[in-house]
mmCIF file of N, CA and C and ligand atoms in Angstrom:
data_model
loop_
_atom_site.group_PDB
_atom_site.id
_atom_site.type_symbol
_atom_site.label_atom_id
_atom_site.label_comp_id
_atom_site.label_asym_id
_atom_site.label_seq_id
_atom_site.Cartn_x
_atom_site.Cartn_y
_atom_site.Cartn_z
ATOM 1 N N MET A 266 100.253 110.996 83.818
ATOM 2 C CA MET A 266 98.912 111.534 84.344
ATOM 3 C C MET A 266 98.084 110.782 85.093
ATOM 4 N N LYS A 267 98.128 109.444 84.713
ATOM 5 C CA LYS A 267 97.255 108.560 85.410
ATOM 6 C C LYS A 267 97.906 108.413 86.821
ATOM 7 N N PHE A 268 99.423 108.259 86.933
ATOM 8 C CA PHE A 268 99.950 108.210 88.245
ATOM 9 C C PHE A 268 99.625 109.323 89.151
ATOM 10 N N HIS A 269 99.585 110.500 88.438
ATOM 11 C CA HIS A 269 99.353 111.733 89.319
ATOM 12 C C HIS A 269 97.917 111.776 89.890
ATOM 13 N N ASN A 270 96.879 111.170 88.941
ATOM 14 C CA ASN A 270 95.511 111.192 89.561
ATOM 15 C C ASN A 270 95.361 110.280 90.736
ATOM 16 N N ARG A 271 96.210 109.302 90.595
ATOM 17 C CA ARG A 271 96.018 108.255 91.730
ATOM 18 C C ARG A 271 96.686 108.854 92.899
ATOM 19 N N CYS A 272 97.791 109.593 92.874
ATOM 20 C CA CYS A 272 98.205 110.271 94.000
ATOM 21 C C CYS A 272 97.166 111.260 94.621
ATOM 22 N N LEU A 273 96.670 112.059 93.757
ATOM 23 C CA LEU A 273 95.434 112.816 94.286
ATOM 24 C C LEU A 273 94.478 112.040 94.837
ATOM 25 N N LEU A 274 94.061 110.984 94.460
ATOM 26 C CA LEU A 274 92.870 110.081 95.114
ATOM 27 C C LEU A 274 93.604 109.652 96.347
ATOM 28 N N ALA A 275 94.797 109.149 96.252
ATOM 29 C CA ALA A 275 95.328 108.691 97.679
ATOM 30 C C ALA A 275 95.340 109.782 98.683
ATOM 31 N N ALA A 276 95.829 110.927 98.304
ATOM 32 C CA ALA A 276 95.794 112.085 99.231
ATOM 33 C C ALA A 276 94.398 112.364 99.762
ATOM 34 N N ALA A 277 93.309 112.360 98.956
ATOM 35 C CA ALA A 277 91.905 112.652 99.299
ATOM 36 C C ALA A 277 91.387 111.433 100.185
ATOM 37 N N VAL A 278 91.954 110.215 99.925
ATOM 38 C CA VAL A 278 91.422 109.197 100.834
ATOM 39 C C VAL A 278 92.107 109.156 102.043
ATOM 40 N N ALA A 279 93.403 109.405 102.098
ATOM 41 C CA ALA A 279 94.033 109.556 103.328
ATOM 42 C C ALA A 279 93.384 110.805 104.202
ATOM 43 N N LEU A 280 92.988 111.871 103.546
ATOM 44 C CA LEU A 280 92.555 112.874 104.290
ATOM 45 C C LEU A 280 91.140 112.519 104.987
ATOM 46 N N LEU A 281 90.399 111.969 103.884
ATOM 47 C CA LEU A 281 88.980 111.289 104.465
ATOM 48 C C LEU A 281 89.135 110.411 105.568
ATOM 49 N N GLY A 282 90.247 109.577 105.515
ATOM 50 C CA GLY A 282 90.462 108.542 106.683
ATOM 51 C C GLY A 282 90.865 109.387 107.923
ATOM 52 N N ALA A 283 91.498 110.332 107.716
ATOM 53 C CA ALA A 283 92.054 111.239 109.043
ATOM 54 C C ALA A 283 90.912 111.859 109.628
ATOM 55 N N THR A 284 89.935 112.405 108.703
ATOM 56 C CA THR A 284 88.942 113.127 109.256
ATOM 57 C C THR A 284 87.581 112.635 109.663
ATOM 58 N N ILE A 285 87.122 111.552 108.941
ATOM 59 C CA ILE A 285 85.799 110.762 109.422
ATOM 60 C C ILE A 285 85.777 109.627 110.038
ATOM 61 N N LEU A 286 87.130 108.867 110.058
ATOM 62 C CA LEU A 286 86.994 107.546 110.581
ATOM 63 C C LEU A 286 87.401 107.693 112.169
ATOM 64 N N PRO A 287 86.902 106.768 112.872
ATOM 65 C CA PRO A 287 87.264 106.774 114.186
ATOM 66 C C PRO A 287 88.791 106.620 114.511
ATOM 67 N N ALA A 288 89.138 107.200 115.506
ATOM 68 C CA ALA A 288 90.735 107.353 115.813
ATOM 69 C C ALA A 288 91.368 105.978 115.699
ATOM 70 N N SER A 289 90.798 104.940 116.106
ATOM 71 C CA SER A 289 91.277 103.526 116.099
ATOM 72 C C SER A 289 91.744 103.103 114.723
ATOM 73 N N ALA A 290 90.839 103.549 113.687
ATOM 74 C CA ALA A 290 90.975 103.080 112.451
ATOM 75 C C ALA A 290 91.729 103.800 111.511
ATOM 76 N N ALA A 291 91.931 105.117 111.989
ATOM 77 C CA ALA A 291 92.677 105.999 111.062
ATOM 78 C C ALA A 291 94.059 105.786 111.065
ATOM 79 N N PRO A 292 94.741 105.749 109.850
ATOM 80 C CA PRO A 292 96.246 105.263 109.949
ATOM 81 C C PRO A 292 96.937 106.577 110.313
ATOM 82 N N SER A 293 98.092 106.439 110.889
ATOM 83 C CA SER A 293 98.975 107.572 111.257
ATOM 84 C C SER A 293 99.184 108.471 109.929
ATOM 85 N N ALA A 294 99.759 109.558 110.329
ATOM 86 C CA ALA A 294 100.335 110.551 109.138
ATOM 87 C C ALA A 294 101.381 109.809 108.495
ATOM 88 N N ALA A 295 102.236 109.236 109.315
ATOM 89 C CA ALA A 295 103.435 108.512 108.459
ATOM 90 C C ALA A 295 102.902 107.320 107.728
ATOM 91 N N LEU A 296 102.074 106.579 108.269
ATOM 92 C CA LEU A 296 101.400 105.398 107.205
ATOM 93 C C LEU A 296 100.751 105.891 106.080
ATOM 94 N N SER A 297 99.947 106.946 106.209
ATOM 95 C CA SER A 297 99.194 107.599 105.188
ATOM 96 C C SER A 297 100.201 108.090 104.019
ATOM 97 N N ALA A 298 101.245 108.662 104.483
ATOM 98 C CA ALA A 298 102.229 109.052 103.453
ATOM 99 C C ALA A 298 102.886 108.117 102.723
ATOM 100 N N LYS A 299 103.280 106.957 103.665
ATOM 101 C CA LYS A 299 103.983 105.866 102.862
ATOM 102 C C LYS A 299 102.980 104.973 102.005
ATOM 103 N N TYR A 300 101.865 104.697 102.580
ATOM 104 C CA TYR A 300 100.961 103.710 102.022
ATOM 105 C C TYR A 300 99.517 104.177 101.460
ATOM 106 N N GLY A 301 99.587 105.571 101.194
ATOM 107 C CA GLY A 301 98.305 106.224 100.461
ATOM 108 C C GLY A 301 97.898 105.632 99.311
ATOM 109 N N MET A 302 98.886 105.004 98.595
ATOM 110 C CA MET A 302 98.450 104.376 97.381
ATOM 111 C C MET A 302 97.724 103.231 97.560
ATOM 112 N N CYS A 303 98.077 102.464 98.572
ATOM 113 C CA CYS A 303 97.174 101.266 98.865
ATOM 114 C C CYS A 303 95.925 101.540 99.528
ATOM 115 N N PHE A 304 95.875 102.487 100.230
ATOM 116 C CA PHE A 304 94.579 102.964 100.772
ATOM 117 C C PHE A 304 93.593 103.559 99.679
ATOM 118 N N ALA A 305 94.239 104.019 98.569
ATOM 119 C CA ALA A 305 93.411 104.646 97.451
ATOM 120 C C ALA A 305 92.351 103.542 96.985
ATOM 121 N N CYS A 306 92.778 102.194 96.898
ATOM 122 C CA CYS A 306 92.374 101.105 96.226
ATOM 123 C C CYS A 306 91.618 100.294 97.461
ATOM 124 N N HIS A 307 92.523 99.811 98.490
ATOM 125 C CA HIS A 307 91.865 98.857 99.453
ATOM 126 C C HIS A 307 91.310 99.794 100.717
ATOM 127 N N GLY A 308 91.269 101.146 100.650
ATOM 128 C CA GLY A 308 90.570 101.817 101.662
ATOM 129 C C GLY A 308 91.308 102.014 103.036
ATOM 130 N N ALA A 309 91.507 102.998 103.591
ATOM 131 C CA ALA A 309 92.259 103.279 104.707
ATOM 132 C C ALA A 309 91.809 102.430 105.958
ATOM 133 N N ASP A 310 90.579 102.035 105.764
ATOM 134 C CA ASP A 310 89.976 101.191 106.791
ATOM 135 C C ASP A 310 89.945 99.779 106.413
ATOM 136 N N GLY A 311 90.561 99.556 105.272
ATOM 137 C CA GLY A 311 90.673 98.156 104.923
ATOM 138 C C GLY A 311 89.443 97.392 104.041
ATOM 139 N N HIS A 312 88.540 98.467 103.720
ATOM 140 C CA HIS A 312 87.451 98.155 102.928
ATOM 141 C C HIS A 312 87.758 98.789 101.463
ATOM 142 N N ALA A 313 87.744 97.913 100.458
ATOM 143 C CA ALA A 313 88.084 98.488 99.171
ATOM 144 C C ALA A 313 87.158 99.400 98.650
ATOM 145 N N ILE A 314 87.570 100.267 97.809
ATOM 146 C CA ILE A 314 86.682 101.317 97.104
ATOM 147 C C ILE A 314 85.918 100.794 95.987
ATOM 148 N N LEU A 315 86.272 99.687 95.503
ATOM 149 C CA LEU A 315 85.449 98.987 94.434
ATOM 150 C C LEU A 315 85.150 97.547 94.643
ATOM 151 N N PRO A 316 83.967 97.024 94.323
ATOM 152 C CA PRO A 316 83.694 95.699 94.639
ATOM 153 C C PRO A 316 84.714 94.668 93.991
ATOM 154 N N THR A 317 85.435 95.009 93.005
ATOM 155 C CA THR A 317 86.313 94.266 92.327
ATOM 156 C C THR A 317 87.757 94.194 93.086
ATOM 157 N N TYR A 318 87.853 94.892 93.886
ATOM 158 C CA TYR A 318 89.235 94.943 94.878
ATOM 159 C C TYR A 318 88.904 94.262 96.095
ATOM 160 N N PRO A 319 89.981 93.633 96.468
ATOM 161 C CA PRO A 319 89.661 92.765 97.896
ATOM 162 C C PRO A 319 89.830 93.766 99.216
ATOM 163 N N ASN A 320 88.816 93.259 100.034
ATOM 164 C CA ASN A 320 88.998 93.975 101.340
ATOM 165 C C ASN A 320 90.132 93.312 102.148
ATOM 166 N N LEU A 321 90.742 94.216 102.808
ATOM 167 C CA LEU A 321 91.854 93.604 103.597
ATOM 168 C C LEU A 321 91.758 93.613 105.095
ATOM 169 N N ALA A 322 90.754 94.457 105.488
ATOM 170 C CA ALA A 322 90.578 94.596 107.130
ATOM 171 C C ALA A 322 90.385 93.252 107.720
ATOM 172 N N GLY A 323 91.287 92.918 108.655
ATOM 173 C CA GLY A 323 91.222 91.819 109.490
ATOM 174 C C GLY A 323 91.695 90.487 108.844
ATOM 175 N N GLN A 324 92.149 90.787 107.681
ATOM 176 C CA GLN A 324 92.902 89.450 107.047
ATOM 177 C C GLN A 324 94.139 89.068 108.132
ATOM 178 N N ASN A 325 94.313 87.735 107.756
ATOM 179 C CA ASN A 325 95.501 87.125 108.610
ATOM 180 C C ASN A 325 96.856 88.006 107.987
ATOM 181 N N LYS A 326 97.577 88.286 109.137
ATOM 182 C CA LYS A 326 98.730 88.962 108.862
ATOM 183 C C LYS A 326 99.824 88.059 108.048
ATOM 184 N N ASP A 327 99.771 86.914 108.475
ATOM 185 C CA ASP A 327 100.855 86.138 107.791
ATOM 186 C C ASP A 327 100.531 85.806 106.451
ATOM 187 N N TYR A 328 99.259 85.771 105.945
ATOM 188 C CA TYR A 328 98.730 85.636 104.691
ATOM 189 C C TYR A 328 99.095 86.875 103.860
ATOM 190 N N LEU A 329 98.866 88.005 104.567
ATOM 191 C CA LEU A 329 99.129 89.331 103.818
ATOM 192 C C LEU A 329 100.716 89.404 103.518
ATOM 193 N N VAL A 330 101.505 89.049 104.344
ATOM 194 C CA VAL A 330 102.994 89.056 104.288
ATOM 195 C C VAL A 330 103.255 88.066 103.197
ATOM 196 N N GLN A 331 102.791 86.965 103.237
ATOM 197 C CA GLN A 331 103.000 85.970 102.051
ATOM 198 C C GLN A 331 102.654 86.396 100.705
ATOM 199 N N THR A 332 101.368 86.863 100.609
ATOM 200 C CA THR A 332 100.986 87.260 99.378
ATOM 201 C C THR A 332 101.622 88.393 98.616
ATOM 202 N N LEU A 333 102.000 89.428 99.678
ATOM 203 C CA LEU A 333 102.737 90.817 99.127
ATOM 204 C C LEU A 333 104.028 90.198 98.628
ATOM 205 N N LYS A 334 104.763 89.338 99.309
ATOM 206 C CA LYS A 334 106.052 89.002 98.875
ATOM 207 C C LYS A 334 105.988 88.108 97.495
ATOM 208 N N GLN A 335 104.935 87.478 97.255
ATOM 209 C CA GLN A 335 104.549 86.737 96.172
ATOM 210 C C GLN A 335 104.268 87.649 95.060
ATOM 211 N N PHE A 336 103.732 88.773 95.278
ATOM 212 C CA PHE A 336 103.453 89.832 94.191
ATOM 213 C C PHE A 336 104.802 90.405 93.805
ATOM 214 N N ARG A 337 105.554 90.754 94.853
ATOM 215 C CA ARG A 337 106.761 91.355 94.766
ATOM 216 C C ARG A 337 107.717 90.584 93.895
ATOM 217 N N ASP A 338 107.863 89.208 94.216
ATOM 218 C CA ASP A 338 108.804 88.518 93.859
ATOM 219 C C ASP A 338 108.414 87.772 92.421
ATOM 220 N N GLY A 339 107.134 88.119 91.938
ATOM 221 C CA GLY A 339 106.797 87.458 90.714
ATOM 222 C C GLY A 339 106.097 86.128 90.709
ATOM 223 N N GLN A 340 105.767 85.602 92.159
ATOM 224 C CA GLN A 340 105.222 84.327 92.077
ATOM 225 C C GLN A 340 103.875 84.263 91.979
ATOM 226 N N ARG A 341 103.184 85.505 92.240
ATOM 227 C CA ARG A 341 101.858 85.601 91.994
ATOM 228 C C ARG A 341 101.676 87.025 91.061
ATOM 229 N N PRO A 342 101.861 86.560 89.779
ATOM 230 C CA PRO A 342 101.871 87.705 88.778
ATOM 231 C C PRO A 342 100.470 88.485 88.760
ATOM 232 N N ASN A 343 100.587 89.828 88.796
ATOM 233 C CA ASN A 343 99.409 90.608 88.700
ATOM 234 C C ASN A 343 99.806 92.001 88.048
ATOM 235 N N ASP A 344 99.136 92.435 87.110
ATOM 236 C CA ASP A 344 99.488 93.728 86.401
ATOM 237 C C ASP A 344 99.301 94.910 87.387
ATOM 238 N N VAL A 345 98.256 94.748 88.376
ATOM 239 C CA VAL A 345 98.147 95.954 89.221
ATOM 240 C C VAL A 345 98.978 95.880 90.483
ATOM 241 N N MET A 346 99.012 94.719 91.111
ATOM 242 C CA MET A 346 99.652 94.517 92.375
ATOM 243 C C MET A 346 101.260 94.243 92.334
ATOM 244 N N GLY A 347 101.619 93.747 91.089
ATOM 245 C CA GLY A 347 103.087 93.700 90.875
ATOM 246 C C GLY A 347 103.893 94.704 91.016
ATOM 247 N N PRO A 348 103.586 95.846 90.211
ATOM 248 C CA PRO A 348 104.333 97.018 90.534
ATOM 249 C C PRO A 348 104.032 97.814 91.895
ATOM 250 N N MET A 349 102.946 97.507 92.486
ATOM 251 C CA MET A 349 102.691 98.145 93.890
ATOM 252 C C MET A 349 103.739 97.574 94.921
ATOM 253 N N ALA A 350 103.770 96.192 94.655
ATOM 254 C CA ALA A 350 104.710 95.395 95.781
ATOM 255 C C ALA A 350 106.187 95.690 95.380
ATOM 256 N N LYS A 351 106.355 95.857 94.223
ATOM 257 C CA LYS A 351 107.843 95.885 93.886
ATOM 258 C C LYS A 351 108.848 96.608 94.650
ATOM 259 N N PRO A 352 108.463 97.970 95.112
ATOM 260 C CA PRO A 352 109.294 98.834 95.836
ATOM 261 C C PRO A 352 109.347 98.559 97.562
ATOM 262 N N LEU A 353 108.548 97.431 97.925
ATOM 263 C CA LEU A 353 108.337 97.189 99.243
ATOM 264 C C LEU A 353 109.517 96.396 99.740
ATOM 265 N N SER A 354 109.910 96.689 100.860
ATOM 266 C CA SER A 354 111.065 95.748 101.580
ATOM 267 C C SER A 354 110.432 94.881 102.477
ATOM 268 N N ASP A 355 110.914 93.895 103.154
ATOM 269 C CA ASP A 355 110.434 93.003 103.787
ATOM 270 C C ASP A 355 109.789 93.748 105.231
ATOM 271 N N SER A 356 110.455 94.693 105.647
ATOM 272 C CA SER A 356 109.915 95.442 106.742
ATOM 273 C C SER A 356 108.744 96.334 106.420
ATOM 274 N N ASP A 357 108.768 96.753 105.249
ATOM 275 C CA ASP A 357 107.535 97.607 104.739
ATOM 276 C C ASP A 357 106.284 96.737 104.765
ATOM 277 N N ILE A 358 106.542 95.412 104.178
ATOM 278 C CA ILE A 358 105.472 94.465 103.991
ATOM 279 C C ILE A 358 104.947 94.096 105.393
ATOM 280 N N ASN A 359 105.861 93.797 106.359
ATOM 281 C CA ASN A 359 105.526 93.528 107.569
ATOM 282 C C ASN A 359 104.569 94.649 108.412
ATOM 283 N N GLN A 360 105.016 95.837 108.085
ATOM 284 C CA GLN A 360 104.325 96.919 108.633
ATOM 285 C C GLN A 360 102.847 97.195 108.039
ATOM 286 N N ILE A 361 102.885 97.045 106.759
ATOM 287 C CA ILE A 361 101.496 97.277 106.151
ATOM 288 C C ILE A 361 100.526 96.037 106.403
ATOM 289 N N ALA A 362 101.077 94.933 106.379
ATOM 290 C CA ALA A 362 100.477 93.627 106.774
ATOM 291 C C ALA A 362 99.857 93.792 108.229
ATOM 292 N N MET A 363 100.626 94.141 109.057
ATOM 293 C CA MET A 363 100.177 94.352 110.402
ATOM 294 C C MET A 363 99.033 95.429 110.668
ATOM 295 N N TYR A 364 99.222 96.545 109.915
ATOM 296 C CA TYR A 364 98.246 97.570 109.832
ATOM 297 C C TYR A 364 96.730 96.844 109.354
ATOM 298 N N PHE A 365 96.823 96.177 108.239
ATOM 299 C CA PHE A 365 95.485 95.909 107.629
ATOM 300 C C PHE A 365 95.054 94.702 108.502
ATOM 301 N N ALA A 366 95.855 93.814 109.007
ATOM 302 C CA ALA A 366 95.494 92.752 109.778
ATOM 303 C C ALA A 366 94.683 93.125 111.225
ATOM 304 N N GLY A 367 95.307 94.384 111.621
ATOM 305 C CA GLY A 367 94.578 94.975 112.882
ATOM 306 C C GLY A 367 93.325 95.710 112.830
ATOM 307 N N LEU A 368 92.858 95.876 111.442
ATOM 308 C CA LEU A 368 91.692 96.538 111.372
ATOM 309 C C LEU A 368 90.527 95.611 111.504
ATOM 310 N N ARG A 369 89.165 96.298 112.094
ATOM 311 C CA ARG A 369 88.219 95.319 112.255
ATOM 312 C C ARG A 369 87.283 95.447 110.821
ATOM 313 N N SER A 370 87.079 94.188 110.407
ATOM 314 C CA SER A 370 86.185 93.988 109.189
ATOM 315 C C SER A 370 84.648 94.208 109.523
ATOM 316 N N THR A 371 84.174 95.052 108.743
ATOM 317 C CA THR A 371 82.718 95.533 109.066
ATOM 318 C C THR A 371 81.712 94.837 107.897
ATOM 319 N N LYS A 372 82.410 94.060 107.183
ATOM 320 C CA LYS A 372 81.500 93.272 106.100
ATOM 321 C C LYS A 372 81.514 91.799 106.330
HETATM 322 C C1 HEC B 669 95.083 100.584 91.749
HETATM 323 C C2 HEC B 669 94.428 99.879 92.796
HETATM 324 C C3 HEC B 669 95.276 99.101 93.836
HETATM 325 C C4 HEC B 669 96.381 99.711 94.590
HETATM 326 C C5 HEC B 669 96.824 100.993 94.450
HETATM 327 C C6 HEC B 669 96.874 98.437 95.354
HETATM 328 N N1 HEC B 669 96.078 97.512 95.243
HETATM 329 FE FE1 HEC B 669 96.413 95.763 96.367
HETATM 330 N N2 HEC B 669 95.118 94.822 94.946
HETATM 331 C C7 HEC B 669 94.252 95.392 94.076
HETATM 332 C C8 HEC B 669 93.639 94.331 93.273
HETATM 333 C C9 HEC B 669 92.700 94.674 92.145
HETATM 334 C C10 HEC B 669 93.909 93.054 93.855
HETATM 335 C C11 HEC B 669 93.592 91.782 93.378
HETATM 336 C C12 HEC B 669 94.655 91.252 92.412
HETATM 337 C C13 HEC B 669 94.314 89.749 92.006
HETATM 338 O O1 HEC B 669 93.667 89.633 91.148
HETATM 339 O O2 HEC B 669 95.060 88.866 92.621
HETATM 340 C C14 HEC B 669 94.921 93.484 94.974
HETATM 341 C C15 HEC B 669 95.280 92.381 95.783
HETATM 342 C C16 HEC B 669 95.980 92.857 96.972
HETATM 343 C C17 HEC B 669 96.302 91.827 97.907
HETATM 344 C C18 HEC B 669 96.000 90.272 98.062
HETATM 345 C C19 HEC B 669 94.528 90.091 98.557
HETATM 346 C C20 HEC B 669 94.189 88.674 98.587
HETATM 347 O O3 HEC B 669 92.953 88.534 99.183
HETATM 348 O O4 HEC B 669 94.845 87.798 98.252
HETATM 349 C C21 HEC B 669 97.095 92.507 98.895
HETATM 350 C C22 HEC B 669 97.507 91.937 100.277
HETATM 351 C C23 HEC B 669 97.103 93.954 98.444
HETATM 352 N N3 HEC B 669 96.497 94.055 97.353
HETATM 353 C C24 HEC B 669 97.933 94.865 99.245
HETATM 354 C C25 HEC B 669 98.190 96.059 98.781
HETATM 355 C C26 HEC B 669 99.181 97.013 99.334
HETATM 356 C C27 HEC B 669 99.985 96.839 100.413
HETATM 357 C C28 HEC B 669 99.125 98.113 98.276
HETATM 358 C C29 HEC B 669 100.034 99.293 98.499
HETATM 359 C C30 HEC B 669 101.515 99.035 98.485
HETATM 360 C C31 HEC B 669 98.109 97.819 97.327
HETATM 361 N N4 HEC B 669 97.728 96.612 97.380
HETATM 362 C C32 HEC B 669 97.816 98.659 96.426
HETATM 363 C C33 HEC B 669 94.329 96.707 93.782
HETATM 364 C C34 HEC B 669 95.042 97.628 94.294
#
């Protein structure tokens, strides 16, 4: 049930991203479908939905790649991010890191 709600939230956030964000910041439909979960917490524009979640917009790509691999491989244990990163391949990580790194931070 919890998972289901997050999916709905992800869909809503993705939809919002597609409609109100400027074209340059809106993720493609393919990215939204694949990483909508991430956008539900970190924002499609890379600005987190809660102040206790990190903003990722404009973060260094290499740092994002490194930290996502650490979450995935258990070197940076985290109850939330561990399961999120688990299914990601190296090329997924590269793709989503490039996306967030390419966004402009407005904070
Ligand atoms: C349920 C909310 C949630 C979801 C969904 C989520 N994250 Fe996170 N993310 C967090 C939180 C909370 C942290 C901080 C973890 C910590 O304490 O280290 C975090 C940390 C991170 C970090 C490290 C930031 C830093 O400054 O070190 C990255 C990168 C990241 N998330 C990417 C992703 C990606 C990519 C996805 C989708 C596969 C995702 N997150 C899904 C909540 C979430």
